[in-house]
Amino acid sequence: LYDMQKDGRLPLRVTHNDTKLNNIMIDDKTGKAVCVIDLDTVMPGIVHYDFGDAIRSSCNTAGEETRNLDEVHFNMNYFEAFTAGFMEKAKHLFTLKEKKTLAQGCTLMTYLQAVRFLTDYLDGDHYYPITYPEHNLQRAKVQVRLLQDMERQFDKMNQFILNQ
């Protein structure tokens, strides 16, 4: 994806770079999204980063804090619901190459998050706050388990995107 962006096959766009539910302000009365917050991470990037991180953070059946790796699965129903809504509003903005490679953003961001948690663990847990020893190691294992399940379902993910 990086090489495709560098050589012009994927366009640079404005990206949030921390797309997860807790960075959306929700109206207490209506339950509807009001705005995106945590804008200090906004910069040029590719749509794959935002889409992939949103999928990574919302489609894990156990969340990234679980200690039980057997609970970690990629929820295809959540993926399809999120993707259908996302594509309904944004697909007209994307090039065909972006659409064909969008599922790669999900696996890339999950892999990168696993590496970030593992790196922080190996470096003494300076970046991500921990509540027990080896917390970031466990978080890395959760991401790897999620990635493995995503990879098993990758063709289905990709086909669903292409059908939107």
Short mmCIF file of C-alpha atoms in Angstrom, two decimals:
data_model
loop_
_atom_site.label_atom_id
_atom_site.label_comp_id
_atom_site.label_asym_id
_atom_site.label_seq_id
_atom_site.Cartn_x
_atom_site.Cartn_y
_atom_site.Cartn_z
CA LEU A 1 0.00 0.00 0.00
CA TYR A 2 2.84 2.36 0.86
CA ASP A 3 4.54 1.72 -2.48
CA MET A 4 1.25 2.14 -4.35
CA GLN A 5 0.73 5.53 -2.72
CA LYS A 6 4.32 6.61 -3.37
CA ASP A 7 4.12 5.78 -7.07
CA GLY A 8 0.71 7.42 -7.49
CA ARG A 9 -1.53 4.36 -7.76
CA LEU A 10 -3.27 5.33 -4.50
CA PRO A 11 -4.09 8.99 -3.85
CA LEU A 12 -3.23 10.85 -0.67
CA ARG A 13 -6.31 11.94 1.22
CA VAL A 14 -7.04 13.67 4.51
CA THR A 15 -7.05 10.89 7.10
CA HIS A 16 -7.82 10.84 10.82
CA ASN A 17 -5.37 8.05 11.66
CA ASP A 18 -7.09 7.01 14.89
CA THR A 19 -10.51 5.86 13.71
CA LYS A 20 -12.29 4.10 16.49
CA LEU A 21 -15.63 4.49 18.21
CA ASN A 22 -14.29 6.40 21.20
CA ASN A 23 -13.15 9.17 18.84
CA ILE A 24 -16.72 9.91 17.76
CA MET A 25 -18.86 12.20 19.87
CA ILE A 26 -22.35 10.70 20.24
CA ASP A 27 -25.42 12.74 21.19
CA ASP A 28 -26.82 11.28 24.45
CA LYS A 29 -30.42 11.99 23.47
CA THR A 30 -30.47 10.86 19.85
CA GLY A 31 -27.66 8.30 19.86
CA LYS A 32 -26.40 9.82 16.61
CA ALA A 33 -22.86 10.80 15.78
CA VAL A 34 -22.24 14.51 16.23
CA CYS A 35 -18.61 14.86 15.18
CA VAL A 36 -15.19 13.25 15.04
CA ILE A 37 -12.81 14.20 17.86
CA ASP A 38 -9.07 13.75 18.58
CA LEU A 39 -8.10 15.76 15.52
CA ASP A 40 -4.41 16.02 16.44
CA THR A 41 -3.82 12.87 14.37
CA VAL A 42 -5.28 14.29 11.12
CA MET A 43 -2.77 14.37 8.25
CA PRO A 44 -2.31 13.18 4.68
CA GLY A 45 -2.63 9.43 4.29
CA ILE A 46 -4.49 6.73 2.44
CA VAL A 47 -8.09 5.71 3.10
CA HIS A 48 -6.85 2.21 3.94
CA TYR A 49 -5.42 3.46 7.26
CA ASP A 50 -8.72 4.88 8.53
CA PHE A 51 -10.89 2.08 7.18
CA GLY A 52 -8.49 -0.60 8.39
CA ASP A 53 -8.13 0.79 11.89
CA ALA A 54 -11.88 1.22 12.25
CA ILE A 55 -12.38 -2.41 11.25
CA ARG A 56 -9.54 -3.60 13.50
CA SER A 57 -10.98 -1.84 16.52
CA SER A 58 -14.65 -2.63 15.94
CA CYS A 59 -14.71 -6.19 14.61
CA ASN A 60 -12.76 -7.96 17.37
CA THR A 61 -15.28 -10.08 19.30
CA ALA A 62 -13.28 -9.74 22.53
CA GLY A 63 -11.72 -6.28 22.31
CA GLU A 64 -7.98 -5.73 22.62
CA GLU A 65 -7.88 -6.02 26.41
CA THR A 66 -8.95 -9.67 26.75
CA ARG A 67 -6.66 -12.17 28.44
CA ASN A 68 -8.42 -15.10 26.75
CA LEU A 69 -7.19 -15.50 23.18
CA ASP A 70 -9.88 -18.10 22.50
CA GLU A 71 -12.43 -15.25 22.65
CA VAL A 72 -10.72 -13.32 19.85
CA HIS A 73 -12.43 -13.64 16.48
CA PHE A 74 -13.04 -11.39 13.52
CA ASN A 75 -16.75 -10.59 13.43
CA MET A 76 -17.73 -10.71 9.77
CA ASN A 77 -21.24 -9.41 10.52
CA TYR A 78 -19.79 -6.24 12.07
CA PHE A 79 -17.40 -5.95 9.13
CA GLU A 80 -20.24 -6.17 6.63
CA ALA A 81 -22.43 -3.69 8.52
CA PHE A 82 -19.62 -1.15 8.91
CA THR A 83 -18.43 -1.59 5.34
CA ALA A 84 -21.94 -1.27 3.87
CA GLY A 85 -22.50 2.02 5.70
CA PHE A 86 -19.02 3.30 4.92
CA MET A 87 -19.25 2.46 1.23
CA GLU A 88 -22.78 3.84 0.91
CA LYS A 89 -21.50 7.27 1.89
CA ALA A 90 -17.96 7.22 0.50
CA LYS A 91 -17.56 4.79 -2.40
CA HIS A 92 -18.06 7.54 -4.98
CA LEU A 93 -14.86 9.14 -3.66
CA PHE A 94 -12.63 6.12 -4.24
CA THR A 95 -10.64 5.03 -7.24
CA LEU A 96 -11.06 1.46 -8.44
CA LYS A 97 -7.56 0.66 -7.12
CA GLU A 98 -8.52 1.94 -3.66
CA LYS A 99 -11.62 -0.21 -3.64
CA LYS A 100 -9.72 -3.30 -4.82
CA THR A 101 -7.11 -2.92 -2.08
CA LEU A 102 -9.26 -1.65 0.81
CA ALA A 103 -9.35 -5.01 2.63
CA GLN A 104 -5.55 -4.92 2.80
CA GLY A 105 -5.88 -1.88 5.06
CA CYS A 106 -7.62 -4.07 7.64
CA THR A 107 -4.84 -6.63 7.81
CA LEU A 108 -2.12 -3.97 7.61
CA MET A 109 -3.48 -1.91 10.50
CA THR A 110 -4.00 -5.01 12.66
CA TYR A 111 -0.43 -6.14 11.96
CA LEU A 112 0.95 -2.67 12.68
CA GLN A 113 -0.93 -2.46 15.97
CA ALA A 114 0.45 -5.85 17.00
CA VAL A 115 3.96 -4.61 16.24
CA ARG A 116 3.35 -1.37 18.17
CA PHE A 117 2.14 -3.22 21.28
CA LEU A 118 5.04 -5.69 21.07
CA THR A 119 7.58 -2.92 20.54
CA ASP A 120 6.25 -1.01 23.55
CA TYR A 121 6.44 -4.17 25.67
CA LEU A 122 10.04 -4.83 24.60
CA ASP A 123 10.94 -1.18 25.21
CA GLY A 124 9.65 -1.15 28.79
CA ASP A 125 6.01 -0.11 28.32
CA HIS A 126 6.60 3.61 27.88
CA TYR A 127 3.88 4.47 25.37
CA TYR A 128 0.74 2.46 26.15
CA PRO A 129 -0.35 2.50 29.79
CA ILE A 130 -0.45 -0.95 31.37
CA THR A 131 -2.30 -2.39 34.35
CA TYR A 132 -0.25 -5.57 34.77
CA PRO A 133 3.16 -6.90 33.68
CA GLU A 134 3.08 -8.20 30.10
CA HIS A 135 -0.12 -6.25 29.35
CA ASN A 136 1.27 -4.95 26.06
CA LEU A 137 2.56 -8.42 25.19
CA GLN A 138 -0.96 -9.75 25.69
CA ARG A 139 -2.39 -6.93 23.58
CA ALA A 140 0.06 -7.87 20.81
CA LYS A 141 -1.06 -11.50 21.00
CA VAL A 142 -4.69 -10.39 20.71
CA GLN A 143 -3.90 -8.44 17.54
CA VAL A 144 -2.03 -11.39 16.05
CA ARG A 145 -4.96 -13.69 16.77
CA LEU A 146 -7.35 -11.17 15.18
CA LEU A 147 -5.07 -10.88 12.17
CA GLN A 148 -5.01 -14.65 11.74
CA ASP A 149 -8.81 -14.75 11.68
CA MET A 150 -8.95 -11.80 9.26
CA GLU A 151 -6.55 -13.61 6.95
CA ARG A 152 -8.80 -16.69 6.99
CA GLN A 153 -11.71 -14.50 5.91
CA PHE A 154 -9.76 -12.13 3.67
CA ASP A 155 -11.25 -13.29 0.36
CA LYS A 156 -14.76 -12.90 1.76
CA MET A 157 -13.90 -9.42 3.08
CA ASN A 158 -12.48 -8.38 -0.27
CA GLN A 159 -15.46 -9.73 -2.21
CA PHE A 160 -17.90 -7.94 0.08
CA ILE A 161 -16.12 -4.62 -0.50
CA LEU A 162 -16.07 -5.12 -4.27
CA ASN A 163 -19.81 -5.82 -4.26
CA GLN A 164 -20.62 -2.52 -2.57
#
